[in-house]
Amino acid sequence: MPSTLLPSRTSADRAPGNPGLPVPDPEQWISTTSSRIAPDPYTWLQAVHWAHDTGTRTPVRSHGPRFGTTTVLLAQQLAQLNPCRPGVDFLARVLKVSVRTVKYHLALLREAGLLAYRVKGTRVRQERARASEFARTIPVSFDQALGLRTAPSDTFIRAVVGISEQGRTQLARLGKKAARTVRRKVRKTKRPSFSGSSDCTPMEGGSCTASPAALTSSPSEGEPRNGKPSSAPTERRTRKTLNAVGRRYQLGLELVRQVPWLAGTPVARVAWAVRHLADAGWTAHEVIAVLALRAPSDRIHRPSGFLTARLVGTELLFDTPAKRANLVAWWRDSRHAARERHAEWSSSWSAPRSNAVARLVRDAFTAAKRQRQLVELPPEPTDSEHAEIRTLAWRQYLAGQPELVASAVVLAGRDKAAQIYGADLVERVVRLTATTSHLTAGATR
């Protein structure tokens, strides 16, 4: 960020020993900061506790938190990171605070000179957000307050070369705080006491009516007394009543489950189609009875639109519970309605409208057709191929390998094998397999 946008303020312009004076935005970068880089997390936590103890709580804005315990807890988490590149979501989850609170306290550490940007986080479109990377720094006011003498350093901007006697004692005290873990205080609620008052002494004729038995607590109403269960009524959880929108969705869900040609239709559309009937107190059986007055179409493109057209003016025609009860009774007793209830709804198949689904259907049909082609038997061999097959079988038989003809006899039968290899060869192979195992065809012993 250019320094011309905000007025720059150097360390000489600040009041010494006043950590509450915020560091301006142009000096919150590692290239422009007047603070020195902390050599280790332990030393940096000493500076954080010093800033907390010396009152870095001067309000710098009209809203938001102040430098306090949450800031120290955040600093403890930052001290464990190497490199110090935290995500605000991670810190909020660990500290159990909001993301806005984490951002506030990170700003407090930067304004106190305890953090400086190395790389500022950015958000790039279609990419993951990048967290900021910080350098843990120690402000000049800390060195001045503890009497630390520093000298220029290539690694830490400034390095400590000496310390005063008073600063040693204060630094040791800060070291004890940095070594222990700070925890958030848990508020304990004071439980009411049911014991009797000790100031009240029972006196004869006095106004105090407390008795020595006041220390004894009364038995619970739910506990049995004298071996008998308590007669106190038990509270039962009452079911919530549905509002108008809930009744519409409930009726739509029942129709989707019970009407075959509504299967797969979004419940919200069916609920909108039957909204007038649901408001009038109709049940799913009454709606199905109305739909049974006319048989459904053979081909329904939009079930929700078809349902809306069928139910137009129905709530005005059957406007009393008695009319609807008679309609349901007719529907249950009608043979045609019973046959429709037990018969599965069928319609001619239509190609899907979605291009992706249509592509899947075409691929499925292509794969099934290819599989049928593979299963089909090859065509019958020609006369020349038949002669070659018989010649090959004779050669294998004379070489002492009758397995080809023998397997054909086992798998296809003797008659089919005779048609392929000839009756003479099949007879020889069958006779050979029936003899003893020491005989070998086509070989001399």
XYZ file of C-alpha atoms in Angstrom:
445
model
C 0.000 0.000 0.000
C 1.550 3.374 -0.926
C 2.449 5.632 1.940
C 0.710 8.601 0.275
C -2.721 7.215 1.008
C -2.387 7.520 4.804
C -0.199 9.897 6.826
C 2.971 8.086 7.853
C 4.116 8.231 11.462
C 7.630 7.237 12.452
C 8.794 5.962 15.806
C 10.198 9.363 16.667
C 6.774 10.931 16.408
C 5.277 8.565 18.952
C 5.402 9.142 22.671
C 7.944 6.797 24.280
C 6.527 4.113 26.509
C 2.982 4.569 25.258
C 1.974 1.242 23.692
C -1.614 2.363 23.258
C -0.710 4.601 20.318
C -1.621 2.538 17.229
C 0.797 1.786 14.425
C -0.572 3.220 11.150
C -1.423 0.902 8.238
C 1.614 1.827 6.064
C 3.967 0.699 8.879
C 2.278 -2.687 9.430
C 4.465 -4.363 6.774
C 7.784 -6.089 7.322
C 9.456 -3.687 4.873
C 8.253 -0.514 6.610
C 7.857 -1.480 10.276
C 9.950 0.134 12.973
C 9.671 -2.951 15.195
C 12.271 -5.699 15.269
C 11.602 -9.347 14.433
C 11.225 -11.606 17.466
C 14.025 -14.216 17.592
C 11.669 -16.890 19.009
C 8.006 -17.296 20.022
C 8.890 -17.186 23.742
C 10.414 -13.709 23.465
C 7.480 -12.536 21.388
C 4.991 -13.727 24.029
C 6.911 -11.681 26.593
C 6.225 -8.580 24.508
C 2.559 -9.566 24.152
C 2.131 -9.895 27.936
C 3.950 -6.598 28.448
C 1.530 -4.883 26.046
C -1.375 -6.456 27.923
C -0.075 -5.470 31.379
C 0.948 -1.915 30.530
C -2.479 -0.991 29.237
C -2.587 -1.371 25.487
C -6.283 -0.893 25.861
C -6.566 2.688 24.748
C -9.655 2.889 22.529
C -8.559 3.482 18.954
C -12.014 3.049 17.447
C -15.555 3.578 18.606
C -16.494 -0.094 18.359
C -14.924 -3.511 18.610
C -13.023 -5.339 21.382
C -9.951 -4.138 23.238
C -6.517 -5.657 23.862
C -7.349 -8.267 26.484
C -7.415 -11.951 27.316
C -8.746 -12.979 23.913
C -5.831 -11.174 22.282
C -3.363 -13.110 24.449
C -5.137 -16.395 23.619
C -4.852 -15.544 19.943
C -1.155 -14.743 20.364
C -0.584 -18.154 21.987
C -2.025 -19.825 18.885
C 0.092 -17.670 16.556
C 3.229 -18.527 18.529
C 2.735 -22.216 17.678
C 2.604 -21.643 13.913
C 5.719 -21.796 11.765
C 5.446 -20.040 9.394
C 2.908 -17.715 10.938
C 0.247 -18.037 8.247
C -3.058 -18.668 10.027
C -6.527 -18.801 8.563
C -9.229 -16.833 10.315
C -11.622 -19.794 10.080
C -9.087 -22.049 11.820
C -8.441 -19.500 14.586
C -12.166 -18.918 15.105
C -12.743 -22.669 15.414
C -9.886 -23.138 17.897
C -10.732 -20.112 20.048
C -14.509 -20.700 19.766
C -15.172 -17.120 18.711
C -16.514 -15.512 15.563
C -14.439 -14.742 12.488
C -15.093 -11.039 13.000
C -13.596 -11.247 16.511
C -10.444 -12.908 15.162
C -10.027 -10.129 12.608
C -10.453 -7.486 15.313
C -7.750 -8.969 17.540
C -5.351 -9.505 14.637
C -5.762 -5.802 13.923
C -5.024 -5.016 17.596
C -1.756 -6.976 17.425
C -0.743 -5.185 14.236
C -1.606 -1.765 15.701
C 0.473 -2.575 18.802
C 3.506 -3.335 16.612
C 3.460 -7.051 17.494
C 2.625 -8.331 13.989
C 3.727 -7.230 10.539
C 2.593 -8.436 7.144
C 4.922 -10.578 5.078
C 2.272 -11.434 2.505
C -1.291 -10.168 2.692
C -4.015 -12.690 1.962
C -6.034 -12.343 -1.210
C -9.087 -13.830 -2.792
C -8.771 -14.992 -6.387
C -11.840 -15.971 -8.388
C -12.289 -19.734 -8.853
C -9.355 -20.385 -6.526
C -8.979 -21.070 -2.838
C -8.604 -18.038 -0.576
C -5.026 -17.398 0.569
C -4.312 -16.558 4.198
C -2.020 -13.715 5.259
C 1.492 -14.500 6.446
C 2.784 -12.493 9.430
C 6.103 -11.828 11.073
C 6.119 -11.756 14.872
C 7.670 -8.397 15.817
C 8.576 -6.524 19.015
C 7.863 -2.759 19.098
C 10.388 -0.054 19.981
C 8.358 0.937 23.044
C 9.012 -2.499 24.586
C 12.793 -2.064 24.233
C 12.628 1.420 25.697
C 10.454 0.395 28.667
C 12.738 -2.520 29.653
C 16.001 -0.723 28.928
C 17.087 -3.047 26.094
C 20.011 -1.884 23.952
C 19.775 -2.971 20.313
C 22.076 -2.853 17.318
C 21.345 -3.296 13.557
C 20.982 -6.895 12.390
C 20.481 -8.429 8.957
C 18.197 -11.174 10.316
C 16.082 -9.463 12.989
C 16.294 -5.789 11.815
C 17.668 -5.061 15.303
C 19.289 -7.434 17.769
C 19.491 -7.061 21.571
C 23.048 -6.414 22.807
C 22.370 -5.345 26.420
C 19.762 -4.831 29.154
C 19.491 -2.724 32.309
C 19.234 -4.205 35.805
C 15.662 -3.029 36.223
C 14.760 -4.570 32.895
C 16.122 -7.967 33.967
C 13.641 -8.229 36.832
C 10.734 -7.144 34.687
C 11.793 -9.460 31.867
C 11.938 -12.414 34.284
C 8.399 -11.652 35.431
C 7.188 -11.511 31.838
C 9.005 -14.792 31.140
C 6.938 -16.587 33.786
C 3.762 -15.342 32.146
C 4.949 -16.357 28.693
C 5.817 -19.870 29.917
C 2.370 -20.655 31.275
C -0.777 -21.114 29.223
C -3.482 -18.507 29.582
C -7.009 -19.887 29.718
C -10.307 -18.142 29.426
C -12.091 -17.720 32.737
C -15.311 -19.674 33.119
C -18.007 -17.831 34.975
C -19.549 -19.890 37.750
C -23.144 -19.239 38.661
C -23.886 -19.163 42.356
C -26.335 -21.858 43.301
C -29.081 -20.866 45.719
C -28.771 -22.310 49.202
C -31.723 -24.090 50.728
C -30.307 -24.322 54.233
C -31.911 -22.556 57.108
C -30.666 -19.202 58.390
C -28.244 -19.373 61.288
C -29.158 -15.873 62.420
C -32.670 -16.872 63.268
C -32.921 -18.514 66.696
C -36.290 -20.143 67.501
C -37.647 -18.418 70.576
C -40.860 -19.051 72.398
C -43.460 -16.559 71.307
C -41.125 -15.027 68.743
C -41.982 -14.080 65.173
C -39.560 -16.565 63.609
C -41.282 -19.823 62.715
C -38.203 -21.729 61.459
C -37.757 -25.143 63.008
C -34.670 -27.330 63.426
C -36.076 -29.513 60.659
C -35.618 -26.692 58.134
C -32.281 -28.161 57.060
C -34.026 -31.272 55.793
C -34.982 -30.988 52.122
C -38.484 -31.950 51.026
C -38.851 -35.166 49.035
C -39.285 -34.937 45.305
C -42.788 -35.161 43.931
C -41.663 -37.817 41.444
C -40.279 -40.145 44.127
C -42.515 -42.853 45.617
C -43.770 -42.378 49.135
C -44.544 -45.224 51.522
C -43.994 -47.753 48.765
C -46.681 -46.188 46.516
C -45.922 -44.458 43.238
C -46.452 -40.756 43.029
C -49.719 -39.542 41.619
C -48.136 -36.468 40.044
C -49.093 -36.273 36.357
C -46.245 -36.790 33.906
C -45.779 -34.254 31.151
C -46.231 -35.604 27.661
C -44.673 -34.078 24.649
C -47.409 -32.596 22.485
C -47.110 -32.929 18.737
C -46.856 -29.671 16.855
C -49.844 -28.788 14.743
C -49.131 -28.108 11.075
C -49.862 -24.746 9.572
C -51.445 -24.223 6.155
C -48.189 -24.743 4.251
C -47.375 -27.866 6.247
C -50.798 -29.388 5.503
C -50.291 -28.727 1.784
C -46.939 -30.482 1.761
C -48.300 -33.355 3.830
C -51.166 -33.924 1.388
C -48.783 -33.628 -1.586
C -46.415 -36.214 -0.111
C -49.251 -38.693 0.485
C -50.452 -38.306 -3.109
C -46.946 -38.836 -4.531
C -46.668 -42.057 -2.531
C -50.144 -43.438 -3.355
C -50.900 -42.312 -6.939
C -48.774 -44.332 -9.418
C -48.554 -41.714 -12.182
C -47.380 -39.085 -9.664
C -44.309 -41.111 -8.664
C -41.164 -39.023 -9.022
C -43.014 -35.706 -9.165
C -41.595 -33.006 -6.846
C -43.700 -32.735 -3.699
C -43.618 -28.926 -3.867
C -45.425 -28.928 -7.230
C -48.053 -31.403 -6.057
C -48.544 -29.345 -2.882
C -49.153 -26.248 -4.990
C -51.659 -28.144 -7.181
C -53.719 -29.292 -4.165
C -53.337 -26.136 -2.079
C -57.065 -25.292 -2.224
C -58.071 -28.812 -1.235
C -55.570 -28.906 1.636
C -56.883 -25.586 2.954
C -60.424 -26.999 2.827
C -59.412 -30.026 4.919
C -59.331 -32.709 2.211
C -57.567 -36.029 2.766
C -55.496 -38.066 0.327
C -58.270 -40.688 -0.060
C -60.764 -37.990 -1.004
C -58.438 -36.590 -3.662
C -57.770 -40.073 -5.068
C -61.526 -40.710 -5.197
C -61.992 -37.550 -7.278
C -59.212 -38.648 -9.642
C -60.921 -42.052 -10.017
C -64.020 -40.425 -11.501
C -62.181 -40.322 -14.827
C -59.507 -42.710 -15.996
C -56.062 -41.156 -16.432
C -54.660 -40.489 -19.864
C -52.467 -43.061 -21.596
C -49.610 -40.597 -21.839
C -48.934 -37.916 -19.244
C -46.174 -35.439 -20.013
C -46.434 -33.295 -16.870
C -48.099 -35.097 -13.930
C -48.360 -31.930 -11.831
C -50.078 -30.022 -14.655
C -52.390 -32.962 -15.347
C -53.304 -33.077 -11.640
C -54.009 -29.340 -11.571
C -56.326 -29.619 -14.578
C -58.226 -32.542 -13.040
C -58.805 -30.751 -9.723
C -60.066 -27.409 -11.065
C -63.239 -26.466 -9.166
C -63.323 -29.691 -7.178
C -63.405 -27.932 -3.805
C -66.564 -26.081 -4.937
C -68.303 -29.215 -6.217
C -67.676 -31.333 -3.104
C -67.886 -28.543 -0.541
C -69.164 -30.550 2.454
C -67.628 -33.467 4.377
C -70.773 -35.537 3.684
C -70.328 -35.254 -0.091
C -66.702 -36.217 0.185
C -67.575 -39.186 2.433
C -70.080 -40.478 -0.138
C -67.471 -40.076 -2.867
C -64.896 -42.096 -0.912
C -67.493 -44.805 -0.193
C -68.283 -45.069 -3.918
C -64.590 -45.244 -4.754
C -63.996 -48.095 -2.309
C -67.038 -50.100 -3.489
C -66.629 -49.538 -7.219
C -65.277 -52.506 -9.175
C -63.703 -50.261 -11.771
C -61.937 -48.264 -9.070
C -60.809 -51.478 -7.358
C -59.404 -52.793 -10.635
C -57.536 -49.544 -11.149
C -56.166 -49.649 -7.611
C -54.739 -53.151 -8.101
C -53.526 -52.690 -11.677
C -50.156 -51.148 -12.301
C -50.191 -47.977 -14.335
C -48.414 -48.400 -17.649
C -47.764 -46.053 -20.529
C -45.798 -45.971 -23.727
C -42.131 -45.202 -23.219
C -40.946 -41.807 -24.405
C -37.415 -40.613 -24.887
C -36.045 -38.485 -22.034
C -35.841 -34.745 -22.565
C -32.459 -34.301 -20.917
C -29.562 -34.592 -23.341
C -27.379 -36.297 -20.744
C -30.032 -38.916 -19.946
C -30.724 -39.453 -23.665
C -27.013 -40.061 -24.214
C -26.984 -42.664 -21.453
C -30.009 -44.397 -22.990
C -28.360 -44.524 -26.428
C -25.180 -45.965 -24.928
C -27.200 -48.616 -23.065
C -29.015 -49.670 -26.250
C -25.739 -49.772 -28.191
C -24.070 -51.924 -25.517
C -27.056 -54.323 -25.441
C -27.037 -54.630 -29.242
C -23.286 -55.308 -29.273
C -23.722 -57.964 -26.581
C -26.433 -59.709 -28.642
C -24.125 -59.758 -31.636
C -21.415 -61.420 -29.569
C -23.784 -64.080 -28.290
C -24.987 -65.080 -31.788
C -23.483 -68.298 -33.200
C -21.076 -68.040 -36.120
C -22.361 -69.054 -39.564
C -22.061 -72.632 -40.873
C -18.605 -73.516 -42.307
C -18.172 -74.001 -46.034
C -17.209 -77.313 -47.707
C -13.546 -76.349 -47.904
C -13.495 -75.338 -44.226
C -15.285 -78.587 -43.328
C -12.613 -80.601 -45.185
C -9.827 -78.724 -43.373
C -11.441 -79.425 -39.988
C -11.667 -83.165 -40.737
C -8.053 -83.246 -41.998
C -6.840 -81.529 -38.834
C -8.799 -83.983 -36.650
C -7.333 -87.000 -38.496
C -3.801 -85.640 -38.112
C -4.252 -85.118 -34.372
C -5.731 -88.614 -34.026
C -2.775 -90.223 -35.855
C -0.368 -88.171 -33.690
C -1.919 -89.682 -30.576
C -4.093 -86.647 -29.656
C -7.787 -87.588 -30.043
C -8.907 -84.934 -27.543
C -10.495 -82.693 -30.196
C -12.973 -85.359 -31.383
C -13.456 -86.771 -27.865
C -14.455 -83.341 -26.497
C -16.885 -82.867 -29.400
C -18.524 -86.214 -28.563
C -18.906 -85.214 -24.902
C -20.197 -81.680 -25.541
C -22.283 -82.017 -28.747
C -23.073 -85.721 -28.781
C -21.943 -88.572 -31.032
C -24.297 -87.787 -33.923
C -23.262 -84.109 -34.096
C -19.585 -85.051 -33.868
C -20.060 -87.573 -36.711
C -21.532 -84.814 -38.895
C -18.491 -82.621 -38.271
C -15.576 -85.083 -38.230
C -17.040 -88.118 -39.994
C -18.515 -91.385 -38.635
C -15.309 -93.403 -39.186
C -13.106 -91.094 -37.118
C -15.688 -90.761 -34.333
C -16.018 -94.571 -34.180
C -12.256 -94.970 -33.868
C -12.009 -92.349 -31.113
C -14.901 -93.836 -29.127
C -13.393 -97.346 -29.398
C -9.971 -96.008 -28.384
C -11.294 -94.241 -25.305
C -13.157 -97.392 -24.270
C -10.001 -99.568 -24.324
C -7.306 -99.752 -21.664
C -5.071 -96.819 -20.997
C -1.866 -98.528 -22.231
C -2.988 -98.300 -25.866
C -1.844 -95.155 -27.677
C -3.033 -94.184 -31.143
C -0.445 -93.572 -33.842
C 2.570 -94.454 -31.656
C 4.902 -97.476 -31.606
C 5.893 -99.065 -28.365
